PDB file of C-alpha atoms and ligand atoms in Angstrom:
ATOM      1  CA  UNK A 502      -0.002  -0.017   0.006  1.00 95.00           C
ATOM      2  CA  UNK A 503       1.109   3.508  -0.811  1.00 98.00           C
ATOM      3  CA  UNK A 504      -0.085   6.425   1.243  1.00 98.00           C
ATOM      4  CA  UNK A 505       0.741  10.136   0.817  1.00 98.00           C
ATOM      5  CA  UNK A 506       0.027  12.798   3.480  1.00 98.00           C
ATOM      6  CA  UNK A 507      -0.075  16.513   2.537  1.00 98.00           C
ATOM      7  CA  UNK A 508       0.234  18.886   5.485  1.00 98.00           C
ATOM      8  CA  UNK A 509       1.733  22.208   6.586  1.00 98.00           C
ATOM      9  CA  UNK A 510       2.973  20.483   9.723  1.00 98.00           C
ATOM     10  CA  UNK A 511       4.994  17.429   8.503  1.00 98.00           C
ATOM     11  CA  UNK A 512       6.544  17.036  11.940  1.00 98.00           C
ATOM     12  CA  UNK A 513       2.999  16.284  13.247  1.00 98.00           C
ATOM     13  CA  UNK A 514       3.235  12.982  11.364  1.00 97.00           C
ATOM     14  CA  UNK A 515       6.544  11.970  12.963  1.00 97.00           C
ATOM     15  CA  UNK A 516       4.820   9.284  15.145  1.00 97.00           C
ATOM     16  CA  UNK A 517       4.269   7.377  11.877  1.00 96.00           C
ATOM     17  CA  UNK A 518       8.007   6.558  12.052  1.00 95.00           C
ATOM     18  CA  UNK A 519       7.448   4.660  15.275  1.00 95.00           C
ATOM     19  CA  UNK A 520       6.234   1.201  16.339  1.00 92.00           C
ATOM     20  CA  UNK A 521       4.443  -1.171  13.989  1.00 93.00           C
ATOM     21  CA  UNK A 522       3.742   1.435  11.285  1.00 93.00           C
ATOM     22  CA  UNK A 523       7.363   2.588  11.344  1.00 95.00           C
ATOM     23  CA  UNK A 524       8.585  -1.039  11.154  1.00 95.00           C
ATOM     24  CA  UNK A 525       6.260  -1.786   8.266  1.00 95.00           C
ATOM     25  CA  UNK A 526       7.630   1.293   6.422  1.00 95.00           C
ATOM     26  CA  UNK A 527      11.177   0.104   6.973  1.00 96.00           C
ATOM     27  CA  UNK A 528      10.255  -3.393   5.837  1.00 96.00           C
ATOM     28  CA  UNK A 529       8.717  -1.985   2.649  1.00 96.00           C
ATOM     29  CA  UNK A 530       5.220  -3.215   3.502  1.00 96.00           C
ATOM     30  CA  UNK A 531       3.969   0.383   3.587  1.00 97.00           C
ATOM     31  CA  UNK A 532       5.147   3.155   1.265  1.00 97.00           C
ATOM     32  CA  UNK A 533       4.162   6.166   3.387  1.00 97.00           C
ATOM     33  CA  UNK A 534       5.272   9.614   2.204  1.00 98.00           C
ATOM     34  CA  UNK A 535       4.714  12.945   3.963  1.00 98.00           C
ATOM     35  CA  UNK A 536       4.664  16.167   1.901  1.00 98.00           C
ATOM     36  CA  UNK A 537       4.922  19.748   3.159  1.00 98.00           C
ATOM     37  CA  UNK A 538       2.209  21.795   1.377  1.00 98.00           C
ATOM     38  CA  UNK A 539       4.512  24.846   1.546  1.00 98.00           C
ATOM     39  CA  UNK A 540       6.854  23.078  -0.909  1.00 98.00           C
ATOM     40  CA  UNK A 541       4.109  23.724  -3.475  1.00 98.00           C
ATOM     41  CA  UNK A 542       4.130  27.527  -3.000  1.00 98.00           C
ATOM     42  CA  UNK A 543       6.188  30.029  -4.934  1.00 98.00           C
ATOM     43  CA  UNK A 544       6.165  33.252  -2.862  1.00 98.00           C
ATOM     44  CA  UNK A 545       8.859  34.327  -0.473  1.00 98.00           C
ATOM     45  CA  UNK A 546       6.622  33.668   2.525  1.00 98.00           C
ATOM     46  CA  UNK A 547       5.434  30.265   1.261  1.00 98.00           C
ATOM     47  CA  UNK A 548       1.833  31.456   1.789  1.00 98.00           C
ATOM     48  CA  UNK A 549      -0.872  28.808   2.142  1.00 98.00           C
ATOM     49  CA  UNK A 550      -3.820  30.822   3.466  1.00 98.00           C
ATOM     50  CA  UNK A 551      -5.729  34.035   2.862  1.00 98.00           C
ATOM     51  CA  UNK A 552      -8.813  35.880   4.126  1.00 98.00           C
ATOM     52  CA  UNK A 553     -12.278  34.354   3.359  1.00 98.00           C
ATOM     53  CA  UNK A 554     -14.429  35.741   0.567  1.00 98.00           C
ATOM     54  CA  UNK A 555     -17.691  36.936   2.142  1.00 98.00           C
ATOM     55  CA  UNK A 556     -15.920  37.963   5.311  1.00 98.00           C
ATOM     56  CA  UNK A 557     -15.837  36.139   8.622  1.00 97.00           C
ATOM     57  CA  UNK A 558     -13.181  35.207  11.148  1.00 97.00           C
ATOM     58  CA  UNK A 559     -10.065  33.190  10.420  1.00 98.00           C
ATOM     59  CA  UNK A 560      -8.280  32.252   7.238  1.00 98.00           C
ATOM     60  CA  UNK A 561      -8.930  29.805   4.398  1.00 98.00           C
ATOM     61  CA  UNK A 562      -6.371  27.538   2.764  1.00 98.00           C
ATOM     62  CA  UNK A 563      -5.540  28.859  -0.695  1.00 98.00           C
ATOM     63  CA  UNK A 564      -6.413  26.561  -3.709  1.00 98.00           C
ATOM     64  CA  UNK A 565      -3.159  27.037  -5.661  1.00 98.00           C
ATOM     65  CA  UNK A 566      -0.781  25.092  -3.390  1.00 98.00           C
ATOM     66  CA  UNK A 567      -3.264  22.248  -3.023  1.00 98.00           C
ATOM     67  CA  UNK A 568      -3.908  22.123  -6.779  1.00 98.00           C
ATOM     68  CA  UNK A 569      -0.193  21.983  -7.495  1.00 98.00           C
ATOM     69  CA  UNK A 570       0.434  19.321  -4.798  1.00 98.00           C
ATOM     70  CA  UNK A 571      -2.377  17.085  -6.067  1.00 98.00           C
ATOM     71  CA  UNK A 572      -1.336  17.603  -9.716  1.00 97.00           C
ATOM     72  CA  UNK A 573       2.300  16.773  -8.856  1.00 97.00           C
ATOM     73  CA  UNK A 574       1.372  13.674  -6.873  1.00 98.00           C
ATOM     74  CA  UNK A 575      -1.569  12.253  -8.785  1.00 97.00           C
ATOM     75  CA  UNK A 576      -1.985  13.727 -12.309  1.00 93.00           C
ATOM     76  CA  UNK A 577      -0.702  11.510 -15.038  1.00 93.00           C
ATOM     77  CA  UNK A 578      -0.277   8.480 -12.776  1.00 95.00           C
ATOM     78  CA  UNK A 579      -1.506   5.097 -14.026  1.00 95.00           C
ATOM     79  CA  UNK A 580      -3.697   4.519 -10.931  1.00 96.00           C
ATOM     80  CA  UNK A 581      -6.210   6.771  -9.177  1.00 97.00           C
ATOM     81  CA  UNK A 582      -6.054   7.127  -5.395  1.00 98.00           C
ATOM     82  CA  UNK A 583      -8.716   7.640  -2.745  1.00 98.00           C
ATOM     83  CA  UNK A 584      -8.179  11.211  -1.402  1.00 98.00           C
ATOM     84  CA  UNK A 585      -9.305  11.382   2.225  1.00 98.00           C
ATOM     85  CA  UNK A 586      -9.818  14.854   3.591  1.00 98.00           C
ATOM     86  CA  UNK A 587     -10.561  14.923   7.350  1.00 98.00           C
ATOM     87  CA  UNK A 588     -13.224  17.400   8.453  1.00 98.00           C
ATOM     88  CA  UNK A 589     -15.798  17.768  11.220  1.00 97.00           C
ATOM     89  CA  UNK A 590     -18.560  17.703   8.623  1.00 96.00           C
ATOM     90  CA  UNK A 591     -17.373  14.470   7.023  1.00 98.00           C
ATOM     91  CA  UNK A 592     -18.721  10.933   6.975  1.00 98.00           C
ATOM     92  CA  UNK A 593     -17.979   9.105  10.288  1.00 98.00           C
ATOM     93  CA  UNK A 594     -14.670   7.219  10.247  1.00 98.00           C
ATOM     94  CA  UNK A 595     -15.519   3.659  11.364  1.00 95.00           C
ATOM     95  CA  UNK A 596     -13.840   0.230  11.628  1.00 93.00           C
ATOM     96  CA  UNK A 597     -15.801  -0.803   8.573  1.00 94.00           C
ATOM     97  CA  UNK A 598     -14.358   2.171   6.606  1.00 97.00           C
ATOM     98  CA  UNK A 599     -10.903   1.346   7.903  1.00 97.00           C
ATOM     99  CA  UNK A 600     -11.297  -2.254   6.681  1.00 96.00           C
ATOM    100  CA  UNK A 601     -12.482  -1.046   3.253  1.00 98.00           C
ATOM    101  CA  UNK A 602      -9.652   1.557   2.897  1.00 98.00           C
ATOM    102  CA  UNK A 603      -7.082  -1.088   3.927  1.00 98.00           C
ATOM    103  CA  UNK A 604      -7.858  -2.878   0.672  1.00 98.00           C
ATOM    104  CA  UNK A 605      -7.012   0.154  -1.524  1.00 98.00           C
ATOM    105  CA  UNK A 606      -3.687   0.346  -3.316  1.00 97.00           C
ATOM    106  CA  UNK A 607      -3.152   4.110  -2.833  1.00 98.00           C
ATOM    107  CA  UNK A 608      -4.498   6.585  -0.311  1.00 98.00           C
ATOM    108  CA  UNK A 609      -3.778  10.316  -0.214  1.00 98.00           C
ATOM    109  CA  UNK A 610      -4.609  12.234   2.983  1.00 98.00           C
ATOM    110  CA  UNK A 611      -5.107  16.023   2.843  1.00 98.00           C
ATOM    111  CA  UNK A 612      -4.662  17.794   6.162  1.00 98.00           C
ATOM    112  CA  UNK A 613      -6.537  21.053   6.305  1.00 98.00           C
ATOM    113  CA  UNK A 614      -5.933  23.827   8.768  1.00 98.00           C
ATOM    114  CA  UNK A 615      -7.450  27.277   9.617  1.00 98.00           C
ATOM    115  CA  UNK A 616     -11.131  27.460   8.694  1.00 98.00           C
ATOM    116  CA  UNK A 617     -10.669  24.795   6.038  1.00 98.00           C
ATOM    117  CA  UNK A 618      -9.591  24.362   2.366  1.00 98.00           C
ATOM    118  CA  UNK A 619     -11.020  26.427  -0.521  1.00 98.00           C
ATOM    119  CA  UNK A 620     -14.014  24.416  -1.799  1.00 98.00           C
ATOM    120  CA  UNK A 621     -12.724  24.487  -5.371  1.00 98.00           C
ATOM    121  CA  UNK A 622      -9.887  22.146  -4.322  1.00 98.00           C
ATOM    122  CA  UNK A 623     -12.441  19.382  -3.662  1.00 98.00           C
ATOM    123  CA  UNK A 624     -14.015  20.035  -7.069  1.00 98.00           C
ATOM    124  CA  UNK A 625     -10.633  19.911  -8.852  1.00 97.00           C
ATOM    125  CA  UNK A 626      -9.526  16.868  -6.898  1.00 98.00           C
ATOM    126  CA  UNK A 627     -12.603  14.885  -8.045  1.00 98.00           C
ATOM    127  CA  UNK A 628     -11.001  14.776 -11.531  1.00 97.00           C
ATOM    128  CA  UNK A 629      -7.903  13.123 -10.068  1.00 97.00           C
ATOM    129  CA  UNK A 630      -9.116  10.954  -7.232  1.00 98.00           C
ATOM    130  CA  UNK A 631     -12.110   9.496  -5.390  1.00 98.00           C
ATOM    131  CA  UNK A 632     -12.631  12.236  -2.776  1.00 98.00           C
ATOM    132  CA  UNK A 633     -13.942  11.388   0.713  1.00 98.00           C
ATOM    133  CA  UNK A 634     -14.449  13.911   3.488  1.00 98.00           C
ATOM    134  CA  UNK A 635     -14.220  11.902   6.701  1.00 98.00           C
ATOM    135  CA  UNK A 636     -14.743  12.868  10.343  1.00 98.00           C
ATOM    136  CA  UNK A 637     -12.997  11.321  13.355  1.00 98.00           C
ATOM    137  CA  UNK A 638     -15.911  12.236  15.704  1.00 97.00           C
ATOM    138  CA  UNK A 639     -18.397  14.857  16.755  1.00 97.00           C
ATOM    139  CA  UNK A 640     -15.949  17.340  18.268  1.00 98.00           C
ATOM    140  CA  UNK A 641     -13.758  20.059  16.722  1.00 97.00           C
ATOM    141  CA  UNK A 642     -10.007  19.824  16.245  1.00 98.00           C
ATOM    142  CA  UNK A 643      -7.724  22.582  14.924  1.00 98.00           C
ATOM    143  CA  UNK A 644      -6.709  20.675  11.827  1.00 98.00           C
ATOM    144  CA  UNK A 645      -6.559  17.388  10.029  1.00 98.00           C
ATOM    145  CA  UNK A 646      -3.233  15.998  11.235  1.00 98.00           C
ATOM    146  CA  UNK A 647      -4.444  14.323  14.454  1.00 98.00           C
ATOM    147  CA  UNK A 648      -7.312  12.764  12.476  1.00 98.00           C
ATOM    148  CA  UNK A 649      -4.895  11.454   9.833  1.00 98.00           C
ATOM    149  CA  UNK A 650      -2.626   9.923  12.501  1.00 98.00           C
ATOM    150  CA  UNK A 651      -5.613   8.013  13.858  1.00 98.00           C
ATOM    151  CA  UNK A 652      -6.946   7.025  10.488  1.00 98.00           C
ATOM    152  CA  UNK A 653      -3.535   5.901   9.195  1.00 98.00           C
ATOM    153  CA  UNK A 654      -3.008   3.745  12.332  1.00 97.00           C
ATOM    154  CA  UNK A 655      -6.512   2.275  12.094  1.00 97.00           C
ATOM    155  CA  UNK A 656      -6.194   1.502   8.352  1.00 98.00           C
ATOM    156  CA  UNK A 657      -2.568   0.392   8.100  1.00 97.00           C
ATOM    157  CA  UNK A 658      -2.769  -2.069  10.972  1.00 96.00           C
ATOM    158  CA  UNK A 659      -5.263  -4.012   8.835  1.00 96.00           C
ATOM    159  CA  UNK A 660      -2.894  -4.202   5.857  1.00 96.00           C
ATOM    160  CA  UNK A 661      -1.540  -7.749   5.566  1.00 94.00           C
ATOM    161  CA  UNK A 662       2.029  -7.985   6.858  1.00 92.00           C
ATOM    162  CA  UNK A 663       1.844  -4.870   9.055  1.00 92.00           C
ATOM    163  CA  UNK A 664       0.858  -6.657  12.251  1.00 87.00           C
ATOM    164  CA  UNK A 665       2.768  -9.923  12.802  1.00 75.00           C
ATOM    165  CA  UNK A 666      -0.031 -11.844  14.455  1.00 70.00           C
ATOM    166  CA  UNK A 667      -3.145 -11.311  12.292  1.00 64.00           C
ATOM    167  CA  UNK A 668      -5.133 -13.394  14.817  1.00 64.00           C
ATOM    168  CA  UNK A 669      -5.057 -10.450  17.241  1.00 64.00           C
ATOM    169  CA  UNK A 670      -7.241  -8.550  14.766  1.00 66.00           C
ATOM    170  CA  UNK A 671     -10.048 -11.025  15.048  1.00 62.00           C
ATOM    171  CA  UNK A 672     -11.700 -10.273  18.414  1.00 58.00           C
ATOM    172  CA  UNK A 673     -10.784  -6.705  18.981  1.00 68.00           C
ATOM    173  CA  UNK A 674     -13.173  -3.832  19.540  1.00 70.00           C
ATOM    174  CA  UNK A 675     -15.700  -3.255  16.735  1.00 72.00           C
ATOM    175  CA  UNK A 676     -14.749  -6.425  14.921  1.00 72.00           C
ATOM    176  CA  UNK A 677     -18.137  -8.183  14.437  1.00 82.00           C
ATOM    177  CA  UNK A 678     -19.695  -5.011  15.883  1.00 87.00           C
ATOM    178  CA  UNK A 679     -18.871  -5.781  19.523  1.00 93.00           C
ATOM    179  CA  UNK A 680     -16.475  -4.142  21.972  1.00 95.00           C
ATOM    180  CA  UNK A 681     -13.441  -6.070  23.157  1.00 96.00           C
ATOM    181  CA  UNK A 682     -13.525  -8.504  26.183  1.00 97.00           C
ATOM    182  CA  UNK A 683     -11.565  -7.696  29.375  1.00 98.00           C
ATOM    183  CA  UNK A 684      -7.954  -8.943  29.413  1.00 98.00           C
ATOM    184  CA  UNK A 685      -5.692 -10.116  32.286  1.00 98.00           C
ATOM    185  CA  UNK A 686      -2.068 -11.153  32.836  1.00 98.00           C
ATOM    186  CA  UNK A 687       0.158 -12.243  35.739  1.00 98.00           C
ATOM    187  CA  UNK A 688      -0.056 -12.157  38.711  1.00 98.00           C
ATOM    188  CA  UNK A 689      -3.217 -14.303  39.181  1.00 98.00           C
ATOM    189  CA  UNK A 690      -3.993 -12.274  42.318  1.00 98.00           C
ATOM    190  CA  UNK A 691      -3.149  -8.591  42.673  1.00 98.00           C
ATOM    191  CA  UNK A 692      -4.130  -6.385  45.641  1.00 98.00           C
ATOM    192  CA  UNK A 693      -6.828  -8.854  46.522  1.00 98.00           C
ATOM    193  CA  UNK A 694      -8.223  -8.873  43.035  1.00 98.00           C
ATOM    194  CA  UNK A 695      -8.207 -12.262  41.269  1.00 98.00           C
ATOM    195  CA  UNK A 696      -8.185 -13.234  37.581  1.00 98.00           C
ATOM    196  CA  UNK A 697     -11.528 -14.943  36.723  1.00 98.00           C
ATOM    197  CA  UNK A 698     -11.149 -18.690  37.343  1.00 98.00           C
ATOM    198  CA  UNK A 699     -12.395 -19.586  33.879  1.00 98.00           C
ATOM    199  CA  UNK A 700      -9.268 -17.973  32.366  1.00 98.00           C
ATOM    200  CA  UNK A 701      -7.064 -20.266  34.438  1.00 98.00           C
ATOM    201  CA  UNK A 702      -9.101 -23.358  33.534  1.00 98.00           C
ATOM    202  CA  UNK A 703      -7.396 -24.205  30.263  1.00 98.00           C
ATOM    203  CA  UNK A 704     -10.881 -25.037  28.912  1.00 98.00           C
ATOM    204  CA  UNK A 705     -10.804 -23.120  25.584  1.00 98.00           C
ATOM    205  CA  UNK A 706     -14.492 -23.677  24.939  1.00 98.00           C
ATOM    206  CA  UNK A 707     -15.467 -22.135  28.248  1.00 98.00           C
ATOM    207  CA  UNK A 708     -13.021 -19.338  27.815  1.00 98.00           C
ATOM    208  CA  UNK A 709     -14.378 -18.496  24.369  1.00 97.00           C
ATOM    209  CA  UNK A 710     -17.936 -18.487  25.680  1.00 97.00           C
ATOM    210  CA  UNK A 711     -16.983 -16.286  28.659  1.00 98.00           C
ATOM    211  CA  UNK A 712     -15.155 -13.852  26.411  1.00 97.00           C
ATOM    212  CA  UNK A 713     -18.131 -13.604  24.014  1.00 96.00           C
ATOM    213  CA  UNK A 714     -20.440 -13.004  26.952  1.00 97.00           C
ATOM    214  CA  UNK A 715     -18.175 -10.279  28.261  1.00 97.00           C
ATOM    215  CA  UNK A 716     -18.073  -8.635  24.841  1.00 97.00           C
ATOM    216  CA  UNK A 717     -21.891  -8.721  24.761  1.00 96.00           C
ATOM    217  CA  UNK A 718     -22.259  -7.306  28.282  1.00 97.00           C
ATOM    218  CA  UNK A 719     -19.672  -4.572  27.685  1.00 97.00           C
ATOM    219  CA  UNK A 720     -21.282  -3.567  24.406  1.00 96.00           C
ATOM    220  CA  UNK A 721     -24.778  -3.486  26.014  1.00 97.00           C
ATOM    221  CA  UNK A 722     -23.464  -1.309  28.843  1.00 97.00           C
ATOM    222  CA  UNK A 723     -21.305   1.130  26.902  1.00 97.00           C
ATOM    223  CA  UNK A 724     -22.513   1.061  23.260  1.00 96.00           C
ATOM    224  CA  UNK A 725     -26.068  -0.322  23.051  1.00 96.00           C
ATOM    225  CA  UNK A 726     -26.367   1.472  19.699  1.00 93.00           C
ATOM    226  CA  UNK A 727     -24.012  -1.190  18.236  1.00 93.00           C
ATOM    227  CA  UNK A 728     -26.002  -4.181  19.367  1.00 91.00           C
ATOM    228  CA  UNK A 729     -28.620  -4.281  16.622  1.00 84.00           C
ATOM    229  CA  UNK A 730     -26.065  -4.155  13.804  1.00 80.00           C
ATOM    230  CA  UNK A 731     -23.440  -6.428  15.334  1.00 79.00           C
ATOM    231  CA  UNK A 732     -22.793  -9.394  13.087  1.00 79.00           C
ATOM    232  CA  UNK A 733     -21.071 -11.351  15.884  1.00 79.00           C
ATOM    233  CA  UNK A 734     -24.272 -11.897  17.909  1.00 80.00           C
ATOM    234  CA  UNK A 735     -27.368 -14.129  17.712  1.00 85.00           C
ATOM    235  CA  UNK A 736     -30.974 -13.308  18.563  1.00 81.00           C
ATOM    236  CA  UNK A 737     -30.486 -15.324  21.707  1.00 84.00           C
ATOM    237  CA  UNK A 738     -27.602 -13.046  22.596  1.00 85.00           C
ATOM    238  CA  UNK A 739     -29.798 -10.029  22.148  1.00 81.00           C
ATOM    239  CA  UNK A 740     -32.530 -11.419  24.359  1.00 83.00           C
ATOM    240  CA  UNK A 741     -29.957 -12.258  27.043  1.00 84.00           C
ATOM    241  CA  UNK A 742     -28.800  -8.689  27.700  1.00 84.00           C
ATOM    242  CA  UNK A 743     -30.912  -6.039  29.479  1.00 77.00           C
TER     243      UNK A 743
HETATM  244  C1  JD8 B 817     -12.012  24.766  13.806  1.00 56.26           C
HETATM  245  N1  JD8 B 817     -12.037  25.131  12.379  1.00 56.26           N
HETATM  246  C2  JD8 B 817     -13.273  25.846  11.994  1.00 56.26           C
HETATM  247  C3  JD8 B 817     -14.429  24.969  11.781  1.00 56.26           C
HETATM  248  C4  JD8 B 817     -14.120  23.808  10.823  1.00 56.26           C
HETATM  249  C5  JD8 B 817     -12.867  23.101  11.264  1.00 56.26           C
HETATM  250  C6  JD8 B 817     -11.702  24.023  11.427  1.00 56.26           C
HETATM  251  C7  JD8 B 817     -10.464  23.329  11.997  1.00 56.26           C
HETATM  252  N2  JD8 B 817     -10.028  22.338  10.967  1.00 56.26           N
HETATM  253  C8  JD8 B 817      -9.364  22.704   9.869  1.00 56.26           C
HETATM  254  C9  JD8 B 817      -9.114  21.491   9.140  1.00 56.26           C
HETATM  255  C10 JD8 B 817      -9.679  20.436   9.865  1.00 56.26           C
HETATM  256  C11 JD8 B 817      -9.728  19.055   9.656  1.00 56.26           C
HETATM  257  C12 JD8 B 817     -10.359  18.233  10.516  1.00 56.26           C
HETATM  258  C13 JD8 B 817     -10.985  18.810  11.656  1.00 56.26           C
HETATM  259  C14 JD8 B 817     -11.818  17.971  12.584  1.00 56.26           C
HETATM  260  N3  JD8 B 817     -12.367  18.457  13.667  1.00 56.26           N
HETATM  261  N4  JD8 B 817     -13.084  17.472  14.316  1.00 56.26           N
HETATM  262  C15 JD8 B 817     -12.912  16.298  13.609  1.00 56.26           C
HETATM  263  N5  JD8 B 817     -13.540  15.149  13.949  1.00 56.26           N
HETATM  264  C16 JD8 B 817     -12.144  16.592  12.527  1.00 56.26           C
HETATM  265  C17 JD8 B 817     -11.785  15.584  11.613  1.00 56.26           C
HETATM  266  N6  JD8 B 817     -11.520  14.650  10.954  1.00 56.26           N
HETATM  267  C18 JD8 B 817     -10.892  20.179  11.894  1.00 56.26           C
HETATM  268  C19 JD8 B 817     -10.265  20.991  11.018  1.00 56.26           C
END
């Protein structure tokens, strides 16, 4: 998988050099490139923003640097990427979207700042890429970089070869629509708190059933909205939770 990130704060993406994503980049499993939008400006001050037409507070990102960046990266290439532009008004970013994007060959992430990117950039980009405006959640950040860090991690960990043990992806939160089960490690007793006996039993059938039950109870308690669309549960499961 190739992924490009366009930003005015390339150092914000430095965490993508670390841990599993960083190792996958060094192993050549991920071809992740970060581009400074200011490298696509031509004035002395490397200007990327200007005042909004129609008035109002704040600044808007100028279309020219974005147009040049996208043309340089995408125009004339044999394949067409998915351009993901984070924004509070975007489609919700979900595990299902992460799974789908992990199957793409090429993703481009555009990190906006200020009051946003000139709308004509989205229109121009539609000739070069499949454009998706995606939101991390219903709260307001100052720019797209934090969202891209989260999205890149959520997507790239699903790319084959990035995580060594693919089995660990099976029963994690939101896989099958349920939250994750509680986990424990040594010591078996800690400050008077004991690991549930079933987990010490060695009975893998009982352990699997207990874990499924815990996922169900945790989802019902914290995210009841997920229950009716979860693929990992039966009608009997649904009737068994309050
Ligand atoms: C505050 N300021 C004026 C109102 C509009 C947004 C703007 C700030 N801003 C600029 C670019 C940009 C990109 C993403 C986000 C963002 N916020 N919340 C999310 N879930 C986000 C995502 N994903 C915010 C951004």
